[in-house]
């Protein structure tokens, strides 16, 4: 597995995939407690079913945060990351359910050197996939990483 990628090491359109993680009701409850979002869609499986879901659903923002965490677990930019510059075009395509096993698939679609020496900006197309290979969340992410050239 590649680790500590510098700007120059990144290959446009190379697809990278994270290890998988199964979402548990405890994960969803912990996110509820952390964010103070105790909407019944996230706390009451019967309520969620009454709204057309097959069970307890995770917060969309939990899924987005997990996307970043799963990418980080790959250690691609462990010592070369400077900052996240933001997320754009976030779409919640399907619910993330308790019991789903998800992973991140992403590729860099653009890169450019920063106006500051020794840095580069990467634009990533990021997808959260469930166990059926369905895209449940997709987004664009911009990241600032070290460049070998000052």
PDB file of C-alpha atoms in Angstrom:
ATOM      1  CA  UNK A   1       0.000   0.000   0.000  1.00  0.00           C
ATOM      2  CA  UNK A   2       1.244   3.473  -0.830  1.00  0.00           C
ATOM      3  CA  UNK A   3       1.910   5.798   2.101  1.00  0.00           C
ATOM      4  CA  UNK A   4       3.089   9.363   2.603  1.00  0.00           C
ATOM      5  CA  UNK A   5       2.335  10.514  -0.926  1.00  0.00           C
ATOM      6  CA  UNK A   6       3.699  13.879  -1.963  1.00  0.00           C
ATOM      7  CA  UNK A   7       2.006  15.997  -4.606  1.00  0.00           C
ATOM      8  CA  UNK A   8       4.329  14.583  -7.283  1.00  0.00           C
ATOM      9  CA  UNK A   9       3.482  10.980  -6.349  1.00  0.00           C
ATOM     10  CA  UNK A  10      -0.247  11.342  -6.951  1.00  0.00           C
ATOM     11  CA  UNK A  11      -1.510   9.843 -10.203  1.00  0.00           C
ATOM     12  CA  UNK A  12      -4.626  11.402 -11.719  1.00  0.00           C
ATOM     13  CA  UNK A  13      -7.564   8.947 -11.935  1.00  0.00           C
ATOM     14  CA  UNK A  14      -5.843   6.144  -9.991  1.00  0.00           C
ATOM     15  CA  UNK A  15      -8.617   4.561  -7.922  1.00  0.00           C
ATOM     16  CA  UNK A  16      -7.825   3.819  -4.284  1.00  0.00           C
ATOM     17  CA  UNK A  17     -10.070   1.885  -1.912  1.00  0.00           C
ATOM     18  CA  UNK A  18     -10.092   1.817   1.878  1.00  0.00           C
ATOM     19  CA  UNK A  19     -10.648  -1.109   4.201  1.00  0.00           C
ATOM     20  CA  UNK A  20     -14.310  -1.729   5.065  1.00  0.00           C
ATOM     21  CA  UNK A  21     -16.136  -0.844   8.266  1.00  0.00           C
ATOM     22  CA  UNK A  22     -19.494  -2.113   9.515  1.00  0.00           C
ATOM     23  CA  UNK A  23     -21.805   0.563  10.936  1.00  0.00           C
ATOM     24  CA  UNK A  24     -23.299  -0.400  14.301  1.00  0.00           C
ATOM     25  CA  UNK A  25     -26.199   1.084  16.260  1.00  0.00           C
ATOM     26  CA  UNK A  26     -23.586   2.109  18.867  1.00  0.00           C
ATOM     27  CA  UNK A  27     -21.684   4.088  16.189  1.00  0.00           C
ATOM     28  CA  UNK A  28     -24.871   5.968  15.327  1.00  0.00           C
ATOM     29  CA  UNK A  29     -25.667   6.562  19.012  1.00  0.00           C
ATOM     30  CA  UNK A  30     -22.158   7.917  19.609  1.00  0.00           C
ATOM     31  CA  UNK A  31     -22.580  10.361  16.712  1.00  0.00           C
ATOM     32  CA  UNK A  32     -25.959  11.410  18.165  1.00  0.00           C
ATOM     33  CA  UNK A  33     -24.285  12.151  21.501  1.00  0.00           C
ATOM     34  CA  UNK A  34     -21.366  13.975  19.891  1.00  0.00           C
ATOM     35  CA  UNK A  35     -23.549  16.235  17.730  1.00  0.00           C
ATOM     36  CA  UNK A  36     -26.691  16.530  19.895  1.00  0.00           C
ATOM     37  CA  UNK A  37     -28.726  15.276  16.920  1.00  0.00           C
ATOM     38  CA  UNK A  38     -31.129  12.778  18.454  1.00  0.00           C
ATOM     39  CA  UNK A  39     -33.689  12.765  15.643  1.00  0.00           C
ATOM     40  CA  UNK A  40     -35.747   9.560  15.843  1.00  0.00           C
ATOM     41  CA  UNK A  41     -34.527   8.450  12.397  1.00  0.00           C
ATOM     42  CA  UNK A  42     -31.197   7.857  14.167  1.00  0.00           C
ATOM     43  CA  UNK A  43     -32.472   6.584  17.518  1.00  0.00           C
ATOM     44  CA  UNK A  44     -35.673   4.609  16.873  1.00  0.00           C
ATOM     45  CA  UNK A  45     -35.686   1.812  14.287  1.00  0.00           C
ATOM     46  CA  UNK A  46     -39.494   1.565  14.311  1.00  0.00           C
ATOM     47  CA  UNK A  47     -39.819   5.290  13.637  1.00  0.00           C
ATOM     48  CA  UNK A  48     -37.310   5.008  10.777  1.00  0.00           C
ATOM     49  CA  UNK A  49     -39.361   2.125   9.350  1.00  0.00           C
ATOM     50  CA  UNK A  50     -42.505   4.269   9.578  1.00  0.00           C
ATOM     51  CA  UNK A  51     -40.739   6.768   7.325  1.00  0.00           C
ATOM     52  CA  UNK A  52     -39.901   4.189   4.655  1.00  0.00           C
ATOM     53  CA  UNK A  53     -36.438   3.069   5.750  1.00  0.00           C
ATOM     54  CA  UNK A  54     -35.625  -0.557   6.509  1.00  0.00           C
ATOM     55  CA  UNK A  55     -34.219   0.318   9.939  1.00  0.00           C
ATOM     56  CA  UNK A  56     -32.060   2.721  11.894  1.00  0.00           C
ATOM     57  CA  UNK A  57     -30.174   5.138   9.641  1.00  0.00           C
ATOM     58  CA  UNK A  58     -26.907   6.915  10.216  1.00  0.00           C
ATOM     59  CA  UNK A  59     -26.659  10.690   9.920  1.00  0.00           C
ATOM     60  CA  UNK A  60     -25.543  11.841   6.489  1.00  0.00           C
ATOM     61  CA  UNK A  61     -22.818  13.866   8.170  1.00  0.00           C
ATOM     62  CA  UNK A  62     -21.636  10.732   9.994  1.00  0.00           C
ATOM     63  CA  UNK A  63     -21.182   9.084   6.609  1.00  0.00           C
ATOM     64  CA  UNK A  64     -19.279  12.106   5.313  1.00  0.00           C
ATOM     65  CA  UNK A  65     -17.031  12.180   8.383  1.00  0.00           C
ATOM     66  CA  UNK A  66     -16.468   8.441   8.044  1.00  0.00           C
ATOM     67  CA  UNK A  67     -15.390   8.972   4.441  1.00  0.00           C
ATOM     68  CA  UNK A  68     -12.559  11.190   5.678  1.00  0.00           C
ATOM     69  CA  UNK A  69     -11.688   8.744   8.453  1.00  0.00           C
ATOM     70  CA  UNK A  70     -11.538   5.753   6.118  1.00  0.00           C
ATOM     71  CA  UNK A  71      -9.310   7.714   3.742  1.00  0.00           C
ATOM     72  CA  UNK A  72      -7.073   8.686   6.669  1.00  0.00           C
ATOM     73  CA  UNK A  73      -6.807   5.044   7.773  1.00  0.00           C
ATOM     74  CA  UNK A  74      -5.033   4.341   4.477  1.00  0.00           C
ATOM     75  CA  UNK A  75      -2.132   6.603   5.588  1.00  0.00           C
ATOM     76  CA  UNK A  76      -1.723   7.942   2.055  1.00  0.00           C
ATOM     77  CA  UNK A  77      -0.883  11.412   3.359  1.00  0.00           C
ATOM     78  CA  UNK A  78       0.045  10.533   6.956  1.00  0.00           C
ATOM     79  CA  UNK A  79       3.047  12.891   7.039  1.00  0.00           C
ATOM     80  CA  UNK A  80       2.393  14.931   3.894  1.00  0.00           C
ATOM     81  CA  UNK A  81      -1.105  16.306   4.532  1.00  0.00           C
ATOM     82  CA  UNK A  82      -1.315  19.981   5.433  1.00  0.00           C
ATOM     83  CA  UNK A  83      -5.066  20.638   5.484  1.00  0.00           C
ATOM     84  CA  UNK A  84      -8.474  19.779   4.139  1.00  0.00           C
ATOM     85  CA  UNK A  85      -9.658  22.701   2.042  1.00  0.00           C
ATOM     86  CA  UNK A  86     -13.271  21.600   2.024  1.00  0.00           C
ATOM     87  CA  UNK A  87     -15.944  19.346   0.638  1.00  0.00           C
ATOM     88  CA  UNK A  88     -18.159  20.210  -2.332  1.00  0.00           C
ATOM     89  CA  UNK A  89     -21.051  18.644  -4.239  1.00  0.00           C
ATOM     90  CA  UNK A  90     -21.914  16.312  -1.349  1.00  0.00           C
ATOM     91  CA  UNK A  91     -24.846  14.077  -2.218  1.00  0.00           C
ATOM     92  CA  UNK A  92     -26.523  11.548   0.058  1.00  0.00           C
ATOM     93  CA  UNK A  93     -27.615   9.019  -2.570  1.00  0.00           C
ATOM     94  CA  UNK A  94     -28.959   6.281  -0.293  1.00  0.00           C
ATOM     95  CA  UNK A  95     -29.330   5.838   3.445  1.00  0.00           C
ATOM     96  CA  UNK A  96     -26.495   4.329   5.440  1.00  0.00           C
ATOM     97  CA  UNK A  97     -28.131   1.746   7.685  1.00  0.00           C
ATOM     98  CA  UNK A  98     -27.010   0.144  10.906  1.00  0.00           C
ATOM     99  CA  UNK A  99     -25.462  -3.131   9.766  1.00  0.00           C
ATOM    100  CA  UNK A 100     -24.153  -1.781   6.459  1.00  0.00           C
ATOM    101  CA  UNK A 101     -20.504  -2.447   5.678  1.00  0.00           C
ATOM    102  CA  UNK A 102     -19.005   0.527   3.872  1.00  0.00           C
ATOM    103  CA  UNK A 103     -15.722   1.496   2.278  1.00  0.00           C
ATOM    104  CA  UNK A 104     -14.360   4.532   0.483  1.00  0.00           C
ATOM    105  CA  UNK A 105     -13.314   4.548  -3.146  1.00  0.00           C
ATOM    106  CA  UNK A 106     -11.698   7.680  -4.492  1.00  0.00           C
ATOM    107  CA  UNK A 107      -9.489   9.082  -7.190  1.00  0.00           C
ATOM    108  CA  UNK A 108      -7.713  12.374  -7.693  1.00  0.00           C
ATOM    109  CA  UNK A 109      -9.333  14.163 -10.616  1.00  0.00           C
ATOM    110  CA  UNK A 110      -7.184  17.306 -10.613  1.00  0.00           C
ATOM    111  CA  UNK A 111      -4.006  18.602  -9.056  1.00  0.00           C
ATOM    112  CA  UNK A 112      -2.176  21.900  -9.177  1.00  0.00           C
ATOM    113  CA  UNK A 113       0.719  23.506  -7.385  1.00  0.00           C
ATOM    114  CA  UNK A 114      -0.231  26.018  -4.711  1.00  0.00           C
ATOM    115  CA  UNK A 115       0.777  29.667  -4.888  1.00  0.00           C
ATOM    116  CA  UNK A 116       2.889  28.934  -1.800  1.00  0.00           C
ATOM    117  CA  UNK A 117       6.066  26.936  -2.450  1.00  0.00           C
ATOM    118  CA  UNK A 118       6.274  23.326  -1.302  1.00  0.00           C
ATOM    119  CA  UNK A 119       2.535  22.680  -1.514  1.00  0.00           C
ATOM    120  CA  UNK A 120       0.009  21.302  -3.938  1.00  0.00           C
ATOM    121  CA  UNK A 121      -3.778  21.108  -4.097  1.00  0.00           C
ATOM    122  CA  UNK A 122      -5.501  17.827  -4.898  1.00  0.00           C
ATOM    123  CA  UNK A 123      -9.142  17.510  -5.928  1.00  0.00           C
ATOM    124  CA  UNK A 124     -10.582  14.084  -5.148  1.00  0.00           C
ATOM    125  CA  UNK A 125     -13.803  12.407  -6.278  1.00  0.00           C
ATOM    126  CA  UNK A 126     -14.825  10.421  -3.194  1.00  0.00           C
ATOM    127  CA  UNK A 127     -17.501   7.756  -2.912  1.00  0.00           C
ATOM    128  CA  UNK A 128     -18.831   5.809   0.070  1.00  0.00           C
ATOM    129  CA  UNK A 129     -19.931   2.361  -1.102  1.00  0.00           C
ATOM    130  CA  UNK A 130     -22.052  -0.136   0.794  1.00  0.00           C
ATOM    131  CA  UNK A 131     -21.723  -3.929   0.812  1.00  0.00           C
ATOM    132  CA  UNK A 132     -23.715  -4.115  -2.448  1.00  0.00           C
ATOM    133  CA  UNK A 133     -21.236  -1.755  -4.184  1.00  0.00           C
ATOM    134  CA  UNK A 134     -23.911   0.955  -4.282  1.00  0.00           C
ATOM    135  CA  UNK A 135     -22.780   4.555  -3.910  1.00  0.00           C
ATOM    136  CA  UNK A 136     -24.450   5.874  -0.777  1.00  0.00           C
ATOM    137  CA  UNK A 137     -22.587   9.201  -0.586  1.00  0.00           C
ATOM    138  CA  UNK A 138     -20.451  10.985  -3.136  1.00  0.00           C
ATOM    139  CA  UNK A 139     -18.575  14.255  -2.970  1.00  0.00           C
ATOM    140  CA  UNK A 140     -15.590  16.269  -4.102  1.00  0.00           C
ATOM    141  CA  UNK A 141     -12.793  16.987  -1.628  1.00  0.00           C
ATOM    142  CA  UNK A 142      -9.896  19.436  -1.895  1.00  0.00           C
ATOM    143  CA  UNK A 143      -6.729  18.706   0.057  1.00  0.00           C
ATOM    144  CA  UNK A 144      -3.474  20.590   0.535  1.00  0.00           C
ATOM    145  CA  UNK A 145      -0.384  18.350   0.580  1.00  0.00           C
ATOM    146  CA  UNK A 146       3.353  18.770   0.624  1.00  0.00           C
ATOM    147  CA  UNK A 147       5.305  18.998  -2.608  1.00  0.00           C
ATOM    148  CA  UNK A 148       8.928  17.928  -2.851  1.00  0.00           C
ATOM    149  CA  UNK A 149       9.768  21.092  -4.766  1.00  0.00           C
ATOM    150  CA  UNK A 150       9.978  24.437  -2.997  1.00  0.00           C
TER     151      UNK A 150
END
